[in-house]
Amino acid sequence: MAHVGTAGEAVDRTEKARGPEQGVDPITLAILAGRMEQIADEMDATLFRSAFNPIIAEAHDASHGIYHAETGETMVQGKNGLPIFVGVMAFAVKAVIDKAAESGGPKDGDVWIFNDAHIGGTHLSDMRLVRPYFREGKLFCWLASVGHWHDVGGAVPGNYNPAATEVFQEAVVLPPVKLMAEGELRTDILDIILRNTRLPQSAEGDVNGQLGALDLGIKRLDALLDEYGGDTVNEALAALAIRAETLLRREVEALPDGRWEAIDYLDNDGITDVPLPIKVALEVKGDRLSLDFTGCAPQVAGPINIALPTSIACVYVAIKHIFPSLPANAGVMKPIDIKVPEHSLLSAEFPAPTGGYTETILRMIDVIFSAASQAAPDRVVANAYGTINALSIAGKKSNGQRWVMFSFYGGGHGGTPEGNGLNHGSAPISMATIPPVEILEAAYPVAFRQWALREGSAGVGKHRGGLGAVYEIEVLEENGAEAFFFGERGKFPPKGVAGGGGAAVNRFDYEQDDGWHQPPMTSKMRGIVLKQGQKVRLQSPGGGGYGPASERPAAEVARDVALGYLSADQADAAYGNAWRGNAE
């Protein structure tokens, strides 16, 4: 059993290195907290505006932050970056710290680049750049940038390979290497990277965007420290970590002591069609919280494994949802104990494939919510749609130019204690948005023939879940295309909480000469050959319901029917026919 205290030990080291909260008055602390967050926000904005690929530029699948000089722990992260990166980037920065130590330590102007998911978390599509920040010749902190690149080689365009059995079939694996040495670009490293992607122009634009974001961070930190001095900023950073820990301890202490369990399943691993359990036991004792994932599936052959850093980061995301006032700071994790079984789906070892990590962490969040709803139903929402539905359509144009349309798609969010779930939202693991249809159609030879809410997809309840969506995409290129699909929730629907009902399951169909078909593995398939004019159709799940359906006001049911959210027959089956007296 791997027992991980997550960021707690690192925060202890932070306190020893910098001392407790001293000499920083509350007003100055608030100003510095805002200024440092603004630095990360500006780094985010810089990359979003300069990246070449729409996954970063439009969907904002990226993040920036400031990290501890010795431990690599997260001290500040921007508001627009992906929450999952708060935890994993600490591991990424620590990997660079260790790598730099092998060659005498970092130098001013060095930048490391890598995507190895087993040491940096998430998956190989997420390219990380890490840079030291020096003040008066001494290492003060680290800056880091991570962004989802459009294509990083591997067997499948876009890198979501549902049939991968090792990371080498997913993408090129890049360990931490210097992209810049004391301010000088290492063109040999860049040449290797660009030679191993189907879209070198996109990759070069993205890496330059990330380097620009790091340059901006350096300039903003220089200005901040010129104004306040290094000692004051150091004290503020240490104080913020202590404050984050204190906030979570108070939140946990307000919960009842006890132990609650929940279990859910992944459809399969893309190789063998067998459901895989994700299980958690959540325990509260005083001001400490523990999550024990004993009972989860073992490491599997297919690409839904996740590395231990990703599991830890996922816990942070779930806790942040339950306690939304918590800051993006490693101190939050100190009162939390996490137990993950060794050699499990949640602690996979190299070279196990991890390309579909998004599906597994979404299920982790679902089970954490389901367990927490038993302890504090007023704090937890029902399960969201639970899959990013990674769909890649790729081919060659008549002039020989390659094209790869990779995107993820939305669904319904769970009902809440206050109201209905959000229709057609983004995945709760991130701030990443769904690229606009206009951008996708302008960039690729496809046409969206349908982009609509999915009738009857929401879980019923006092507060119903949000609706999923229907997307139908036609190939326009005369040479045709090939599609690759990596989803989940094809067999096990998103669950309701506090008595709410489950939502509709995911469904993917593709058109061939003899009609429409579904993947043999339900939610995963590669190598779907499409001719010009043929289509794929994705119907995403809704969110689970909150509270008993019997408590939903008849007028609300009538309104849902009038809006087309569910049919009259579906309303009768779920809520009875009392709503008909309110129908117009």
Coordinates of C-alpha atoms in Angstrom, one line a residue:
M1 CA 0.0 0.0 0.0
A2 CA 1.4 3.4 -1.0
H3 CA 0.6 5.9 1.7
V4 CA 1.0 9.4 0.5
G5 CA 0.9 12.5 2.8
T6 CA 0.8 14.5 -0.4
A7 CA 1.9 18.1 0.1
G8 CA 2.0 18.0 3.9
E9 CA 5.6 17.0 4.3
A10 CA 6.6 19.6 1.7
V11 CA 4.7 22.3 3.6
D12 CA 6.6 21.3 6.8
R13 CA 9.8 21.9 4.9
T14 CA 8.5 25.2 3.7
E15 CA 7.9 26.4 7.2
K16 CA 11.4 25.3 8.3
A17 CA 13.0 27.0 5.4
R18 CA 11.2 30.3 5.7
G19 CA 9.7 30.4 9.2
P20 CA 6.1 30.9 10.1
E21 CA 3.9 33.9 9.4
Q22 CA 6.0 36.8 10.7
G23 CA 6.1 40.4 10.0
V24 CA 3.5 40.4 7.1
D25 CA 0.5 42.5 8.0
P26 CA -2.9 41.3 6.6
I27 CA -3.2 44.1 4.1
T28 CA 0.2 43.5 2.6
L29 CA -0.4 39.8 2.6
A30 CA -3.7 40.3 0.6
I31 CA -1.9 42.6 -1.8
L32 CA 1.0 40.2 -2.4
A33 CA -1.4 37.2 -2.8
G34 CA -3.3 39.1 -5.4
R35 CA -0.2 40.3 -7.2
M36 CA 1.3 36.9 -7.4
E37 CA -1.9 35.3 -8.6
Q38 CA -2.0 38.1 -11.2
I39 CA 1.4 37.1 -12.4
A40 CA 0.2 33.5 -13.1
D41 CA -3.0 34.9 -14.7
E42 CA -0.9 37.0 -17.1
M43 CA 1.2 34.0 -18.0
D44 CA -2.0 32.1 -18.8
A45 CA -3.3 34.9 -20.9
T46 CA 0.0 35.3 -22.8
L47 CA 0.0 31.6 -23.8
F48 CA -3.7 31.6 -24.7
R49 CA -3.1 34.5 -27.1
S50 CA 0.0 33.2 -28.7
A51 CA -0.5 29.4 -28.9
F52 CA -1.0 28.0 -32.4
N53 CA -3.3 25.0 -31.5
P54 CA -6.9 25.6 -30.5
I55 CA -6.7 23.2 -27.5
I56 CA -4.6 25.9 -25.8
A57 CA -5.7 29.0 -27.7
E58 CA -9.5 28.3 -27.5
A59 CA -10.0 25.6 -25.0
H60 CA -7.4 26.9 -22.5
D61 CA -6.0 23.5 -21.7
A62 CA -2.9 25.0 -20.0
S63 CA -1.7 26.3 -16.7
H64 CA 1.1 28.4 -15.1
G65 CA 2.3 28.8 -11.6
I66 CA 5.0 29.7 -9.1
Y67 CA 6.7 26.9 -7.2
H68 CA 8.9 26.5 -4.1
A69 CA 12.7 26.8 -4.7
E70 CA 13.6 23.7 -2.7
T71 CA 10.5 21.4 -2.8
G72 CA 8.8 22.4 -6.0
E73 CA 5.5 22.6 -4.2
T74 CA 2.7 24.8 -5.6
M75 CA 2.7 28.3 -4.1
V76 CA 0.5 30.2 -6.6
Q77 CA -1.4 29.2 -9.7
G78 CA -3.6 31.3 -12.0
K79 CA -7.3 31.2 -11.9
N80 CA -7.7 30.2 -15.5
G81 CA -5.4 27.2 -15.5
L82 CA -6.5 23.6 -15.1
P83 CA -7.0 22.7 -11.4
I84 CA -5.6 19.2 -12.0
F85 CA -2.2 20.8 -12.7
V86 CA -2.0 22.3 -9.2
G87 CA -0.9 19.0 -7.8
V88 CA 0.9 17.4 -10.7
M89 CA 3.0 20.4 -11.5
A90 CA 4.6 20.2 -8.1
F91 CA 5.9 16.7 -9.1
A92 CA 7.0 18.1 -12.4
V93 CA 9.0 20.9 -10.9
K94 CA 10.5 18.5 -8.3
A95 CA 11.6 16.2 -11.2
V96 CA 13.5 19.2 -12.7
I97 CA 15.0 20.1 -9.4
D98 CA 16.4 16.6 -9.1
K99 CA 17.6 16.6 -12.7
A100 CA 19.3 20.0 -12.3
A101 CA 21.1 18.8 -9.2
E102 CA 22.8 16.1 -11.2
S103 CA 24.7 18.8 -13.2
G104 CA 25.5 21.2 -10.4
G105 CA 22.2 23.0 -10.1
P106 CA 20.2 25.3 -12.2
K107 CA 21.6 28.4 -13.9
D108 CA 19.8 31.7 -14.7
G109 CA 18.1 31.4 -18.1
D110 CA 17.9 27.6 -18.0
V111 CA 14.6 26.0 -19.2
W112 CA 13.8 22.3 -19.0
I113 CA 11.1 20.7 -21.2
F114 CA 9.5 17.3 -20.8
N115 CA 6.2 15.3 -21.0
D116 CA 6.9 12.1 -19.1
A117 CA 3.6 11.4 -17.3
H118 CA 5.0 8.9 -14.8
I119 CA 7.0 11.6 -13.1
G120 CA 5.1 14.7 -14.1
G121 CA 1.5 13.4 -14.0
T122 CA -1.4 13.6 -16.5
H123 CA -0.4 12.3 -20.0
L124 CA 2.1 12.8 -22.8
S125 CA 0.2 15.4 -24.6
D126 CA 0.9 17.9 -21.8
M127 CA 4.2 19.5 -22.4
R128 CA 5.9 21.1 -19.4
L129 CA 8.5 23.9 -19.4
V130 CA 10.2 24.7 -16.1
R131 CA 12.4 27.7 -15.4
P132 CA 14.3 28.8 -12.3
Y133 CA 13.9 32.4 -11.1
F134 CA 17.0 34.0 -9.5
R135 CA 17.2 37.0 -7.3
E136 CA 20.5 38.6 -6.6
G137 CA 22.3 35.5 -7.7
K138 CA 20.2 33.1 -5.5
L139 CA 17.5 30.7 -6.5
F140 CA 14.2 32.3 -5.3
C141 CA 11.5 30.1 -6.9
W142 CA 10.6 28.2 -10.0
L143 CA 8.1 29.1 -12.8
A144 CA 6.4 26.5 -14.9
S145 CA 4.2 26.4 -17.9
V146 CA 2.2 23.3 -19.1
G147 CA 0.0 23.1 -22.2
H148 CA -1.7 20.4 -24.2
W149 CA 0.0 20.1 -27.5
H150 CA -2.0 19.1 -30.6
D151 CA 0.1 16.1 -31.5
V152 CA 3.3 14.6 -30.0
G153 CA 3.8 11.6 -32.3
G154 CA 2.7 8.1 -31.4
A155 CA 0.4 5.8 -33.2
V156 CA -2.7 8.0 -33.2
P157 CA -3.1 11.6 -34.4
G158 CA -3.9 13.7 -31.4
N159 CA -2.4 11.0 -29.1
Y160 CA -5.6 9.5 -27.6
N161 CA -4.9 5.9 -28.6
P162 CA -7.6 3.7 -27.0
A163 CA -5.7 0.5 -27.9
A164 CA -2.3 1.5 -26.5
T165 CA -0.6 -1.0 -24.2
E166 CA 2.5 1.0 -23.5
V167 CA 3.4 4.7 -23.5
F168 CA 5.5 4.4 -26.6
Q169 CA 2.3 3.7 -28.6
E170 CA 0.8 7.0 -27.3
A171 CA 3.4 9.6 -28.0
V172 CA 7.1 10.4 -27.9
V173 CA 8.3 10.2 -24.3
L174 CA 10.6 13.2 -23.4
P175 CA 12.4 13.1 -20.1
P176 CA 13.4 16.4 -18.5
V177 CA 16.0 18.0 -20.8
K178 CA 17.3 21.5 -21.2
L179 CA 15.6 23.4 -24.0
M180 CA 17.5 26.5 -23.1
A181 CA 20.9 26.7 -21.4
E182 CA 21.6 30.1 -19.7
G183 CA 19.3 31.8 -22.1
E184 CA 20.5 30.1 -25.3
L185 CA 18.0 27.9 -27.2
R186 CA 19.2 24.4 -27.8
T187 CA 18.1 23.9 -31.4
D188 CA 19.1 20.2 -31.4
I189 CA 16.5 19.5 -28.7
L190 CA 13.9 21.5 -30.5
D191 CA 14.7 19.7 -33.8
I192 CA 14.1 16.3 -32.2
I193 CA 10.8 17.5 -30.8
L194 CA 9.6 19.0 -34.1
R195 CA 10.7 15.9 -36.1
N196 CA 8.4 13.7 -33.9
T197 CA 5.1 15.5 -34.5
R198 CA 2.6 15.4 -37.3
L199 CA 2.1 19.2 -36.8
P200 CA 5.5 20.8 -36.4
Q201 CA 4.3 24.3 -37.1
S202 CA 1.7 24.0 -34.3
A203 CA 4.3 22.6 -31.9
E204 CA 6.8 25.3 -32.6
G205 CA 4.2 28.0 -32.1
D206 CA 3.1 26.4 -28.8
V207 CA 6.7 26.1 -27.4
N208 CA 7.4 29.7 -28.3
G209 CA 4.2 30.7 -26.6
Q210 CA 5.2 28.9 -23.4
L211 CA 8.7 30.4 -23.5
G212 CA 7.1 33.8 -23.9
A213 CA 4.8 33.2 -20.9
L214 CA 7.8 32.3 -18.8
D215 CA 9.7 35.4 -19.9
L216 CA 6.7 37.5 -18.8
G217 CA 6.6 35.8 -15.4
I218 CA 10.3 36.7 -14.9
K219 CA 9.6 40.3 -15.7
R220 CA 6.6 40.5 -13.3
L221 CA 8.5 38.9 -10.5
D222 CA 11.4 41.3 -11.0
A223 CA 8.9 44.2 -10.6
L224 CA 7.2 42.7 -7.6
L225 CA 10.5 42.0 -5.7
D226 CA 11.9 45.4 -6.6
E227 CA 8.8 46.9 -4.9
Y228 CA 8.5 44.7 -1.8
G229 CA 11.8 43.0 -1.4
G230 CA 12.6 39.3 -1.4
D231 CA 12.2 38.8 2.3
T232 CA 8.7 40.2 2.5
V233 CA 7.6 38.1 -0.5
N234 CA 9.1 35.0 1.0
E235 CA 7.3 35.6 4.3
A236 CA 4.1 36.1 2.4
L237 CA 4.4 32.9 0.5
A238 CA 5.1 30.9 3.7
A239 CA 2.1 32.7 5.4
L240 CA -0.2 31.8 2.5
A241 CA 0.7 28.1 2.8
I242 CA 0.0 28.1 6.5
R243 CA -3.3 30.0 5.9
A244 CA -4.4 27.4 3.3
E245 CA -3.8 24.6 5.7
T246 CA -5.7 26.4 8.4
L247 CA -8.7 27.0 6.2
L248 CA -9.0 23.3 5.3
R249 CA -8.6 22.2 8.9
R250 CA -11.5 24.4 9.8
E251 CA -13.7 23.2 7.0
V252 CA -13.0 19.5 7.8
E253 CA -13.5 20.1 11.6
A254 CA -17.1 21.3 10.8
L255 CA -17.9 17.9 9.3
P256 CA -19.2 15.0 11.4
D257 CA -16.6 12.3 12.3
G258 CA -17.2 9.1 10.4
R259 CA -16.3 6.8 7.5
W260 CA -18.3 6.7 4.2
E261 CA -17.6 4.5 1.1
A262 CA -18.5 4.7 -2.6
I263 CA -17.8 2.7 -5.7
D264 CA -18.2 3.3 -9.4
Y265 CA -16.8 1.7 -12.6
L266 CA -15.0 2.4 -15.8
D267 CA -16.4 0.7 -18.9
N268 CA -13.2 -1.1 -19.8
D269 CA -9.5 -0.4 -20.5
G270 CA -9.9 -0.4 -24.3
I271 CA -8.2 -3.8 -24.5
T272 CA -10.4 -6.2 -22.5
D273 CA -14.1 -5.5 -22.2
V274 CA -14.3 -5.8 -18.4
P275 CA -15.6 -3.2 -16.0
L276 CA -13.0 -1.7 -13.7
P277 CA -13.9 -0.6 -10.1
I278 CA -12.9 2.8 -8.6
K279 CA -13.5 2.7 -4.9
V280 CA -12.9 5.1 -2.0
A281 CA -13.4 5.2 1.7
L282 CA -13.6 8.8 3.0
E283 CA -13.0 9.3 6.7
V284 CA -13.2 12.4 8.9
K285 CA -11.4 12.5 12.3
G286 CA -11.4 16.0 13.9
D287 CA -9.6 18.3 11.5
R288 CA -8.0 15.6 9.4
L289 CA -9.4 13.9 6.3
S290 CA -8.3 10.6 4.8
L291 CA -9.1 9.0 1.4
D292 CA -8.4 5.3 1.0
F293 CA -8.6 3.9 -2.5
T294 CA -8.1 0.2 -1.5
G295 CA -10.3 -2.0 -3.7
C296 CA -9.6 -0.2 -7.0
A297 CA -8.7 -2.2 -10.0
P298 CA -5.1 -3.2 -10.5
Q299 CA -2.9 -1.7 -13.2
V300 CA -4.3 -2.6 -16.6
A301 CA -3.0 -3.2 -20.1
G302 CA -4.9 -0.3 -21.7
P303 CA -4.5 3.5 -21.5
I304 CA -6.7 4.4 -18.6
N305 CA -4.0 4.0 -16.0
I306 CA -2.8 7.0 -14.1
A307 CA 0.4 7.7 -12.3
L308 CA 0.5 8.4 -8.5
P309 CA 1.1 12.2 -9.0
T310 CA -2.1 12.4 -11.0
S311 CA -4.1 10.6 -8.3
I312 CA -2.9 13.0 -5.7
A313 CA -3.7 16.0 -7.9
C314 CA -7.2 14.6 -8.5
V315 CA -7.9 14.5 -4.8
Y316 CA -7.1 18.2 -4.7
V317 CA -9.5 19.0 -7.5
A318 CA -12.3 17.1 -5.7
I319 CA -11.6 18.8 -2.4
K320 CA -11.5 22.2 -4.1
H321 CA -15.0 21.5 -5.5
I322 CA -16.3 20.5 -2.0
F323 CA -14.6 23.5 -0.3
P324 CA -14.5 26.2 -3.1
S325 CA -13.0 28.9 -0.9
L326 CA -9.7 27.1 -0.7
P327 CA -6.7 28.6 -2.5
A328 CA -4.5 27.0 -5.1
N329 CA -1.7 26.2 -2.7
A330 CA 0.1 23.1 -1.5
G331 CA -0.8 23.9 2.1
V332 CA -4.3 22.7 1.4
M333 CA -3.1 19.1 1.2
K334 CA -1.4 19.0 4.6
P335 CA -4.5 17.8 6.6
I336 CA -5.2 15.1 4.0
D337 CA -4.0 11.5 4.0
I338 CA -4.2 9.6 0.8
K339 CA -3.8 5.8 0.5
V340 CA -3.4 4.4 -3.0
P341 CA -2.7 0.7 -3.6
E342 CA 0.6 -0.1 -5.2
H343 CA 0.5 -1.5 -8.7
S344 CA -3.1 -0.3 -9.1
L345 CA -4.9 1.6 -11.8
L346 CA -4.2 4.7 -9.7
S347 CA -0.5 4.2 -9.3
A348 CA 0.7 2.8 -12.6
E349 CA 4.4 2.4 -13.3
F350 CA 6.4 3.1 -16.4
P351 CA 5.8 2.2 -19.2
A352 CA 2.1 1.6 -18.6
P353 CA 0.0 3.7 -20.9
T354 CA -1.7 6.8 -19.3
G355 CA -3.2 8.6 -22.3
G356 CA -6.8 8.4 -21.1
Y357 CA -6.0 9.7 -17.6
T358 CA -8.9 12.2 -17.9
E359 CA -11.5 9.4 -17.8
T360 CA -10.0 7.8 -14.6
I361 CA -9.7 11.0 -12.7
L362 CA -13.2 12.0 -13.5
R363 CA -14.4 8.7 -12.0
M364 CA -12.2 9.3 -9.0
I365 CA -14.0 12.7 -8.5
D366 CA -17.3 11.0 -8.9
V367 CA -16.7 8.5 -6.1
I368 CA -15.3 11.2 -3.8
F369 CA -18.4 13.2 -4.4
S370 CA -20.6 10.2 -3.8
A371 CA -18.8 9.4 -0.5
A372 CA -18.8 13.0 0.6
S373 CA -22.5 13.4 -0.1
Q374 CA -23.2 10.9 2.7
A375 CA -21.3 13.1 5.2
A376 CA -22.2 16.5 3.9
P377 CA -25.0 16.5 1.3
D378 CA -25.3 20.3 1.4
R379 CA -21.7 20.6 0.1
V380 CA -21.7 18.2 -2.8
V381 CA -23.1 18.1 -6.3
A382 CA -24.3 15.0 -8.2
N383 CA -22.0 13.3 -10.7
A384 CA -21.2 15.3 -13.9
Y385 CA -21.2 13.6 -17.3
G386 CA -17.9 12.0 -16.5
T387 CA -16.0 11.8 -19.8
I388 CA -14.2 14.3 -22.0
N389 CA -15.0 12.2 -25.1
A390 CA -11.7 12.7 -26.8
L391 CA -12.4 12.5 -30.6
S392 CA -9.7 12.8 -33.2
I393 CA -10.5 13.0 -36.9
A394 CA -7.5 13.2 -39.2
G395 CA -6.4 12.8 -42.8
K396 CA -4.6 14.4 -45.7
K397 CA -5.9 17.1 -48.0
S398 CA -5.6 16.9 -51.8
N399 CA -2.3 18.9 -51.7
G400 CA -0.8 16.3 -49.3
Q401 CA -1.1 18.5 -46.2
R402 CA -1.9 16.6 -43.0
W403 CA -4.7 17.7 -40.8
V404 CA -5.7 16.6 -37.3
M405 CA -8.9 17.8 -35.6
F406 CA -8.7 16.8 -32.0
S407 CA -11.1 18.1 -29.4
F408 CA -13.0 17.1 -26.3
Y409 CA -16.8 17.6 -25.8
G410 CA -19.1 18.7 -23.1
G411 CA -22.0 17.2 -21.2
G412 CA -24.4 17.9 -18.2
H413 CA -23.2 18.7 -14.7
G414 CA -24.9 17.3 -11.6
G415 CA -27.7 18.8 -9.7
T416 CA -26.8 20.8 -6.7
P417 CA -28.3 21.6 -3.3
E418 CA -29.3 25.0 -4.7
G419 CA -30.6 24.2 -8.2
N420 CA -30.4 22.3 -11.4
G421 CA -27.1 21.2 -13.0
L422 CA -25.5 23.1 -15.8
N423 CA -26.5 22.1 -19.3
H424 CA -23.6 21.3 -21.7
G425 CA -20.7 22.3 -19.5
S426 CA -17.0 21.5 -19.5
A427 CA -15.4 18.7 -17.5
P428 CA -15.1 19.5 -13.7
I429 CA -11.4 18.6 -13.8
S430 CA -10.5 21.9 -15.5
M431 CA -11.4 25.3 -16.7
A432 CA -10.9 24.1 -20.3
T433 CA -13.7 25.1 -22.6
I434 CA -15.2 23.4 -25.6
P435 CA -13.7 25.0 -28.8
P436 CA -16.3 27.0 -30.7
V437 CA -17.9 25.2 -33.7
E438 CA -16.9 28.1 -36.0
I439 CA -13.2 27.7 -35.1
L440 CA -13.3 23.9 -35.8
E441 CA -15.1 24.2 -39.1
A442 CA -12.8 27.0 -40.2
A443 CA -9.7 25.1 -39.4
Y444 CA -10.6 21.6 -40.6
P445 CA -12.5 20.0 -43.6
V446 CA -15.6 19.0 -41.5
A447 CA -19.1 20.3 -40.9
F448 CA -21.1 20.0 -37.7
R449 CA -24.6 18.9 -38.9
Q450 CA -25.9 18.9 -35.3
W451 CA -24.8 20.6 -32.1
A452 CA -27.7 20.5 -29.7
L453 CA -28.9 19.6 -26.2
R454 CA -29.7 15.9 -25.8
E455 CA -33.4 15.4 -24.8
G456 CA -33.9 13.2 -21.7
S457 CA -30.2 12.9 -20.8
A458 CA -30.4 14.6 -17.4
G459 CA -30.8 12.7 -14.1
V460 CA -34.1 13.3 -12.4
G461 CA -34.4 14.8 -8.9
K462 CA -35.6 17.6 -6.8
H463 CA -32.9 19.5 -8.7
R464 CA -32.4 17.7 -12.0
G465 CA -29.0 17.3 -13.6
G466 CA -27.8 19.3 -16.6
L467 CA -28.4 18.0 -20.2
G468 CA -25.7 16.4 -22.3
A469 CA -25.3 17.3 -26.0
V470 CA -25.6 15.7 -29.4
Y471 CA -22.8 16.4 -31.9
E472 CA -22.9 15.1 -35.5
I473 CA -19.8 15.7 -37.6
E474 CA -19.5 15.2 -41.4
V475 CA -16.2 14.7 -43.2
L476 CA -15.9 17.1 -46.2
E477 CA -12.5 16.2 -47.4
E478 CA -12.6 14.2 -50.7
N479 CA -9.8 11.9 -49.5
G480 CA -11.9 11.0 -46.5
A481 CA -10.5 10.7 -43.0
E482 CA -9.9 8.4 -40.1
A483 CA -11.5 8.8 -36.6
F484 CA -10.3 7.7 -33.2
F485 CA -12.6 7.9 -30.2
F486 CA -11.8 7.6 -26.5
G487 CA -14.6 8.0 -24.0
E488 CA -16.3 6.6 -21.0
R489 CA -19.7 6.3 -19.3
G490 CA -21.0 4.1 -22.1
K491 CA -22.2 1.4 -19.6
F492 CA -22.3 3.1 -16.2
P493 CA -24.4 6.3 -16.0
P494 CA -23.4 9.4 -13.9
K495 CA -25.0 8.9 -10.5
G496 CA -27.3 11.2 -8.6
V497 CA -26.8 12.0 -4.9
A498 CA -29.1 12.6 -1.9
G499 CA -31.8 10.5 -3.6
G500 CA -31.4 11.9 -7.1
G501 CA -31.5 9.7 -10.3
G502 CA -28.8 8.7 -12.7
A503 CA -28.3 10.4 -16.1
A504 CA -28.2 8.9 -19.6
V505 CA -25.2 6.9 -20.7
N506 CA -22.7 8.0 -23.3
R507 CA -23.3 6.9 -26.9
F508 CA -21.0 7.1 -30.0
D509 CA -22.0 6.1 -33.5
Y510 CA -20.2 6.2 -36.8
E511 CA -21.5 5.9 -40.4
Q512 CA -20.4 3.4 -42.9
D513 CA -21.7 2.3 -46.3
D514 CA -24.1 -0.2 -44.7
G515 CA -25.5 2.2 -42.1
W516 CA -24.6 3.3 -38.5
H517 CA -22.5 1.3 -36.1
Q518 CA -21.3 1.5 -32.5
P519 CA -17.8 0.6 -31.2
P520 CA -17.4 -3.0 -30.0
M521 CA -15.9 -1.6 -26.8
T522 CA -18.9 0.8 -26.4
S523 CA -16.8 3.9 -25.7
K524 CA -13.4 3.4 -27.3
M525 CA -12.3 2.7 -30.9
R526 CA -9.5 3.5 -33.3
G527 CA -9.0 3.4 -37.0
I528 CA -12.6 4.3 -38.1
V529 CA -12.3 4.9 -41.9
L530 CA -14.7 7.6 -43.1
K531 CA -15.5 8.5 -46.6
Q532 CA -16.4 12.0 -47.8
G533 CA -19.9 12.7 -46.6
Q534 CA -19.9 10.1 -43.8
K535 CA -20.5 11.2 -40.2
V536 CA -19.8 10.4 -36.6
R537 CA -22.4 11.2 -33.9
L538 CA -21.7 11.7 -30.2
Q539 CA -24.4 11.8 -27.6
S540 CA -22.9 12.8 -24.3
P541 CA -24.3 12.0 -20.8
G542 CA -26.2 14.5 -18.7
G543 CA -25.5 15.1 -15.0
G544 CA -27.0 13.1 -12.1
G545 CA -30.0 14.5 -10.2
Y546 CA -29.9 15.9 -6.6
G547 CA -32.6 14.9 -4.1
P548 CA -35.8 12.8 -4.6
A549 CA -37.7 13.3 -7.9
S550 CA -40.9 13.4 -5.8
E551 CA -39.8 16.8 -4.4
R552 CA -39.5 18.5 -7.7
P553 CA -42.2 21.2 -8.2
A554 CA -44.7 20.4 -10.9
A555 CA -44.1 23.8 -12.5
E556 CA -40.4 23.0 -12.9
V557 CA -41.3 19.7 -14.6
A558 CA -43.7 21.5 -16.9
R559 CA -41.1 24.1 -17.8
D560 CA -38.6 21.3 -18.7
V561 CA -41.1 19.7 -21.0
A562 CA -41.9 23.0 -22.7
L563 CA -38.2 23.6 -23.3
G564 CA -37.7 20.2 -24.8
Y565 CA -35.4 19.0 -22.0
L566 CA -37.5 15.8 -21.7
S567 CA -40.6 14.5 -23.5
A568 CA -44.0 14.3 -21.9
D569 CA -43.8 10.5 -21.6
Q570 CA -40.3 10.8 -20.0
A571 CA -41.7 13.4 -17.5
D572 CA -44.7 11.1 -16.6
A573 CA -42.3 8.1 -16.0
A574 CA -39.9 10.2 -13.8
Y575 CA -42.2 12.5 -12.0
G576 CA -45.8 11.3 -12.4
N577 CA -48.4 13.4 -14.3
A578 CA -49.1 16.1 -11.8
W579 CA -47.0 18.5 -13.9
R580 CA -49.6 18.4 -16.7
G581 CA -51.8 20.7 -14.7
N582 CA -49.1 23.3 -15.1
A583 CA -48.5 22.8 -18.8
E584 CA -49.4 25.7 -21.1

